[in-house]
Coordinates of C-alpha atoms in Angstrom, one line a residue:
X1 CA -31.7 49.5 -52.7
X2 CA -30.5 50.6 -49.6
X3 CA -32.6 54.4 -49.9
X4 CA -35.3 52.2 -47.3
X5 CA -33.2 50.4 -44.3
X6 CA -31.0 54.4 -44.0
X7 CA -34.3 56.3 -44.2
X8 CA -36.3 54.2 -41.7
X9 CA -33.4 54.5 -39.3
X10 CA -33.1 58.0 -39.2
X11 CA -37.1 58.8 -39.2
X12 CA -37.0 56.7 -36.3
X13 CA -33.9 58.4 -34.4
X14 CA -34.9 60.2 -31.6
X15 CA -33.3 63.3 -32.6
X16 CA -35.1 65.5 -35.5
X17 CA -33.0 65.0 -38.9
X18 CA -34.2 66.5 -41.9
X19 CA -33.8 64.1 -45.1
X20 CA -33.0 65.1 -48.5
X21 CA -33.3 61.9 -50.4
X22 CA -31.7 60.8 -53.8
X23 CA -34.5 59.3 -56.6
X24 CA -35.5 56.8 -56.4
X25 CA -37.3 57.4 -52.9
X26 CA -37.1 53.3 -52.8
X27 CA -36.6 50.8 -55.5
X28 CA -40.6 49.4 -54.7
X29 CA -43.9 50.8 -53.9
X30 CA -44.2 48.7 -50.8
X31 CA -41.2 50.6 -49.2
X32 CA -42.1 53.7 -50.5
X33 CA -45.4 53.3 -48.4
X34 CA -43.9 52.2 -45.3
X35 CA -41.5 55.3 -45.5
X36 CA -44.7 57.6 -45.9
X37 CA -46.3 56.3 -43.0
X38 CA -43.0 56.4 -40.5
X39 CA -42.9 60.1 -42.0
X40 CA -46.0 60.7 -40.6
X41 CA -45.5 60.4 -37.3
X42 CA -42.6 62.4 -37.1
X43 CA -43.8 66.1 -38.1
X44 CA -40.8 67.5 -37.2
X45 CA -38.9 66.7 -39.8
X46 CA -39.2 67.4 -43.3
X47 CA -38.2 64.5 -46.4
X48 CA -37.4 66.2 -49.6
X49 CA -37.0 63.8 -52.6
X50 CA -33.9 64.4 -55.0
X51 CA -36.4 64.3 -58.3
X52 CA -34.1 67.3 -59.2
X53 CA -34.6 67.5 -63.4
X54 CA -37.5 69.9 -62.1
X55 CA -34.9 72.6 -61.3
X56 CA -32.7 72.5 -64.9
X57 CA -32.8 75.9 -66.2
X58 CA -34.8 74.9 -69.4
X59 CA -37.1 72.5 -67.6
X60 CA -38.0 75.3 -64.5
X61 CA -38.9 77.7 -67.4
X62 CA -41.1 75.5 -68.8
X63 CA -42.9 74.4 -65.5
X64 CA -43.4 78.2 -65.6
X65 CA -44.9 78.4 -68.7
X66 CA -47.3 75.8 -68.4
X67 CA -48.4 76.6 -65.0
X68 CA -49.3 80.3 -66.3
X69 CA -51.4 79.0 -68.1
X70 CA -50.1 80.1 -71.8
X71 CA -50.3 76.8 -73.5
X72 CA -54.0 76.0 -72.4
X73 CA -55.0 72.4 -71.0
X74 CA -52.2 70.2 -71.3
X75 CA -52.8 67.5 -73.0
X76 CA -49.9 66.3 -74.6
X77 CA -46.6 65.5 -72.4
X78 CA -43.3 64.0 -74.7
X79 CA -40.1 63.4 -73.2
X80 CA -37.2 62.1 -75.0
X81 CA -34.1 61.1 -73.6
X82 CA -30.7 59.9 -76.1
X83 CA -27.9 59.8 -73.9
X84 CA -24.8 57.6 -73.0
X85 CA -25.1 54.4 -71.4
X86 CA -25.3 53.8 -67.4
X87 CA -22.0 54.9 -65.7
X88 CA -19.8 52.5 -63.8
X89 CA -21.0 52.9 -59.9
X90 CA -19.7 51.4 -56.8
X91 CA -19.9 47.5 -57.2
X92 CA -21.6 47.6 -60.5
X93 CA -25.0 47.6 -58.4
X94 CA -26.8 49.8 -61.4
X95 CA -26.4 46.8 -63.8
X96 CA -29.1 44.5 -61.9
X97 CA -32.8 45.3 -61.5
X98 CA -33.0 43.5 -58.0
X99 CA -30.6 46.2 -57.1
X100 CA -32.0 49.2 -59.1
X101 CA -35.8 48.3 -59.4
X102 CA -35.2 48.6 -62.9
X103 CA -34.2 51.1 -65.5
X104 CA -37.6 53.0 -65.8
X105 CA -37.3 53.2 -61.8
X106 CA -34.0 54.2 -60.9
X107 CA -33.4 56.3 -64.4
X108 CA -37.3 57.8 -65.2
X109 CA -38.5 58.2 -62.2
X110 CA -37.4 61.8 -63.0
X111 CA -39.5 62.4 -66.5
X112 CA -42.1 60.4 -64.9
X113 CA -42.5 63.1 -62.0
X114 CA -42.0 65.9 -64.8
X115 CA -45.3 64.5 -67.3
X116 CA -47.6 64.5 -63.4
X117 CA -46.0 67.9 -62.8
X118 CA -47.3 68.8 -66.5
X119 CA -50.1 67.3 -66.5
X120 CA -51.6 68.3 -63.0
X121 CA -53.0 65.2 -62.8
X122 CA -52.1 61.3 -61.7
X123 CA -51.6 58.4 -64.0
X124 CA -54.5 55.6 -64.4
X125 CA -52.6 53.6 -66.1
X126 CA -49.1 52.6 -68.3
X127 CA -47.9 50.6 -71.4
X128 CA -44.4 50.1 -72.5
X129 CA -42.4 48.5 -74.7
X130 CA -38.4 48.2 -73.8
X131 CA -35.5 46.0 -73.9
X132 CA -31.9 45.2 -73.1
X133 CA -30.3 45.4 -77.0
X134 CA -26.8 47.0 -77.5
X135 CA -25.3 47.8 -73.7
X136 CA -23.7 45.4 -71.1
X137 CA -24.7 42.8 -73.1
X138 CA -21.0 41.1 -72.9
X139 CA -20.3 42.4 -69.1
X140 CA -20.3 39.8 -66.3
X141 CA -20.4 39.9 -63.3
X142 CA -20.0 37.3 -60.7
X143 CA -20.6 35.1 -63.3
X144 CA -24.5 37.5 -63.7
X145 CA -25.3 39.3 -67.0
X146 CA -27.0 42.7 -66.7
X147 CA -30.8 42.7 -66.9
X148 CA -31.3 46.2 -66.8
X149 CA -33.2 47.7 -70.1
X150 CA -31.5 50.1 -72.2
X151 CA -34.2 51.3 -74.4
X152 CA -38.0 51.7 -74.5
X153 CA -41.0 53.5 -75.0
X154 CA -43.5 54.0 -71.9
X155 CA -47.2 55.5 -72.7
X156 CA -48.6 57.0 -69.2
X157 CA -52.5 57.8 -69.5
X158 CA -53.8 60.5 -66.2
X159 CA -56.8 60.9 -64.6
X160 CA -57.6 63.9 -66.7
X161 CA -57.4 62.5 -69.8
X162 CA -54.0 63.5 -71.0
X163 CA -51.3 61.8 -72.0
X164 CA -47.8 61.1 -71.4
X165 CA -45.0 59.6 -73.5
X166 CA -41.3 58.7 -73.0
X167 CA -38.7 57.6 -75.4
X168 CA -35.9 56.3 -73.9
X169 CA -32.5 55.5 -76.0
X170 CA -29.0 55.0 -73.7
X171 CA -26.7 54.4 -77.2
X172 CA -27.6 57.9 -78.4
X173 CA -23.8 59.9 -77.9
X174 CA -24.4 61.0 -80.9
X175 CA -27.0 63.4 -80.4
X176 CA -27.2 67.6 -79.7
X177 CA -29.3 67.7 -76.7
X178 CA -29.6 64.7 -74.0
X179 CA -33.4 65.6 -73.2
X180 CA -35.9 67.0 -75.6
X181 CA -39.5 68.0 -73.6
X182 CA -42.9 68.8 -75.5
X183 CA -45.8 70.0 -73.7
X184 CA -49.1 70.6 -76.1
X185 CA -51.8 72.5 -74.4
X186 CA -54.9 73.1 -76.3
X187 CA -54.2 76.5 -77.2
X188 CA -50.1 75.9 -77.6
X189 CA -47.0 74.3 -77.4
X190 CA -43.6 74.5 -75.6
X191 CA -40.5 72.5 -75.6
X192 CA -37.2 72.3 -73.4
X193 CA -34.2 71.6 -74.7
X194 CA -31.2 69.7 -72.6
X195 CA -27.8 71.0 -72.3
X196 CA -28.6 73.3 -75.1
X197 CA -30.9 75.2 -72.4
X198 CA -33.0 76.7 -75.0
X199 CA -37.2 77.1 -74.5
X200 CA -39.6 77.3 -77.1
X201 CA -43.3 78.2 -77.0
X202 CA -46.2 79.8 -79.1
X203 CA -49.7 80.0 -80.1
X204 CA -51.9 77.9 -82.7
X205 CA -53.5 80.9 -83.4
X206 CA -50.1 82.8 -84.5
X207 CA -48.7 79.7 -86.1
X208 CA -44.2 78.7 -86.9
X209 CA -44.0 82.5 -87.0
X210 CA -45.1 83.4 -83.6
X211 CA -43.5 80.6 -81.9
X212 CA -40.7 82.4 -79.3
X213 CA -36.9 80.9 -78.8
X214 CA -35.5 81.9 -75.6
X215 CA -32.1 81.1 -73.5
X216 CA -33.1 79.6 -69.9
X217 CA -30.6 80.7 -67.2
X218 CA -30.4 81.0 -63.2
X219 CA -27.7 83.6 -62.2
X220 CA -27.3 81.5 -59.0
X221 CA -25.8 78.4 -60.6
X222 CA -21.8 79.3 -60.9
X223 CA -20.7 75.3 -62.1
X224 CA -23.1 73.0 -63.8
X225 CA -22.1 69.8 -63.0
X226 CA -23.6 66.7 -64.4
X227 CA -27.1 68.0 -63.8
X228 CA -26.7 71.5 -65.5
X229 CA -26.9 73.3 -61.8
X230 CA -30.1 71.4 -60.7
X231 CA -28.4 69.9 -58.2
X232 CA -27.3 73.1 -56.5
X233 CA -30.8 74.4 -56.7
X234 CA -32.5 71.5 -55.1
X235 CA -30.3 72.0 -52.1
X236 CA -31.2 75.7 -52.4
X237 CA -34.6 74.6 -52.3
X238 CA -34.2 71.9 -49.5
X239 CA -32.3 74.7 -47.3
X240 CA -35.2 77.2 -47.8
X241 CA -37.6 74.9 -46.6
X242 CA -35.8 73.7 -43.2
X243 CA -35.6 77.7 -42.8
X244 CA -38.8 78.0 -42.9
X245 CA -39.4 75.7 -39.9
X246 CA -42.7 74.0 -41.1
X247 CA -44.2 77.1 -43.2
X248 CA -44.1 75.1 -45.9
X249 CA -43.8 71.5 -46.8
X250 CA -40.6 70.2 -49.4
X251 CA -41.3 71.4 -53.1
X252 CA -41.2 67.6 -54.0
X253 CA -42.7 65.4 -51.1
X254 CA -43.2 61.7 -50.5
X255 CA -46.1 61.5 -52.6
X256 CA -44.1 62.7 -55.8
X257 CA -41.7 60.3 -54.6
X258 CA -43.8 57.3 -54.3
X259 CA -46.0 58.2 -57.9
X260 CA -43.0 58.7 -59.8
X261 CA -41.6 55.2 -58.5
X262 CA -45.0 53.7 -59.3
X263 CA -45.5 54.6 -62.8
X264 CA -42.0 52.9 -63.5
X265 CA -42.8 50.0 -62.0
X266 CA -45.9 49.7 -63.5
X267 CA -43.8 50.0 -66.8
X268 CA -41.3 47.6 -65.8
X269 CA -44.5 45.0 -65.3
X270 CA -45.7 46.0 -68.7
X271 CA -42.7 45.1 -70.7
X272 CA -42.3 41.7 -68.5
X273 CA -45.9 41.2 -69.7
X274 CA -47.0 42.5 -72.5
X275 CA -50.0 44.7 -71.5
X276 CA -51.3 47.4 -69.8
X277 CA -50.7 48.0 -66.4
X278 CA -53.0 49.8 -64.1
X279 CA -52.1 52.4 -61.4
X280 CA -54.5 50.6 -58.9
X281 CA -52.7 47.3 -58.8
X282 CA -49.3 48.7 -58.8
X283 CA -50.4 51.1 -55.6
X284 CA -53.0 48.5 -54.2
X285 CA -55.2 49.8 -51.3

């Protein structure tokens, strides 16, 4: 919640600062608008938004595949997280919406900018289906009980007729890999695999047989952190283009910033209400 009052201050300073920002890029479309426009008036400076699941090992060889082209028109994106609960942060802030935007903001905004980057395409329109059931639940504080959702299931349809799905569990220790990613193209399939950092992919045409395991890796990650080494990469990523002095724009702009808050507060609207949401009334004019 306080990603918009810091970054309109320094677009504004006089002197040129580039930004690497962490996810969310704000907690609501609004502000993520109002940044983009500052933004554009300084050219000078380049924003870079910390959506950094794109660079995990498993994840970047997968973004690979698809984008060769192997797995044919993508029209299938499934992303399933089962992981831990939310950790303790400073003041508890991550236990409130009004603070966090909400669970499929501040947490999915990442998978969310992974099923556009799969897709190649924008989202019309999202349902989902979540709720707050096993964690915080006996937590106070200042005399508040957590709101934020610690499960669901969010459908995300795009403008080229695929689809996206994400199943969401934060009581799931107990499972091998933290994130499980299916792309299905109309000619194959491939799947990432989180921490295990293994990538699968094959053909219809050459059936289980044919399908390939392989071990993703990046020599230049040397600890793994939280993140499995995205971090590192991102700031790889964020350094190369400030080098390049306005060759090229940030690998993950404003725009993926702004979509990729959208789509989870569209899904935040459609578990508050019980319907579809639109893309067009969540982004307005």
């Amino acid at each position: 919640m306080t990603h918009y009052e810091i970054l309109m201050d320094i677009i504004s300073h006089h002197q040129p600062h580039h930004i690497l920002v962490e996810k969310p890029l704000c907690t609501t479309v609004q502000h993520c608008k109002k940044v983009i426009e500052a933004a554009k008036q300084r050219p000078d400076i380049i924003v870079q938004v910390g959506l950094e699941y794109r660079y995990m090992p498993p994840v970047a060889k997968l973004i690979d595949i698809v984008k060769s082209g192997a797995l044919g028109q993508v029209r299938m994106v499934a992303i399933r997280e089962h992981r831990f609960p939310f950790l303790v942060k400073v003041n508890n802030w991550n236990r409130f919406n009004c603070n966090s935007g909400g669970t499929l903001v501040e947490k999915c905004c990442h998978f969310f900018d992974l099923m556009r980057l799969f897709a190649a395409a924008n989202p019309v329109r999202v349902m989902a289906s979540g709720a707050i059931d096993v964690n915080h639940k006996d937590e106070k504080y200042d005399g508040k009980v957590p709101d934020i959702i610690d499960n669901a299931y969010v459908i995300v349809e795009f403008d080229n007729g695929s689809r996206g799905m994400l199943d969401l569990c934060m009581f799931a220790e107990g499972s091998r890999n933290e994130q499980e990613i299916s792309v299905v193209g109309d000619t194959g399939k491939g799947e990432a695999f989180v921490p295990e950092s293994i990538v699968r992919f094959g053909k219809r045409t050459e059936g289980r047989d044919g399908v390939v395991t392989i071990m993703a890796e990046d020599e230049r990650i040397k600890y793994q952190g939280l993140h499995h080494g995205s971090s590192y990469l991102e700031h790889l990523n964020f350094l190369s283009a400030i080098r390049a002095q306005g060759a090229c724009g940030p690998s993950v702009n404003l725009s993926d910033g702004l979509l990729s808050v959208a789509i989870g507060v569209a899904g935040q609207l459609s578990i508050e209400q019980g319907r579809f949401v639109t893309m067009e009334e969540v982004l307005g004019s």
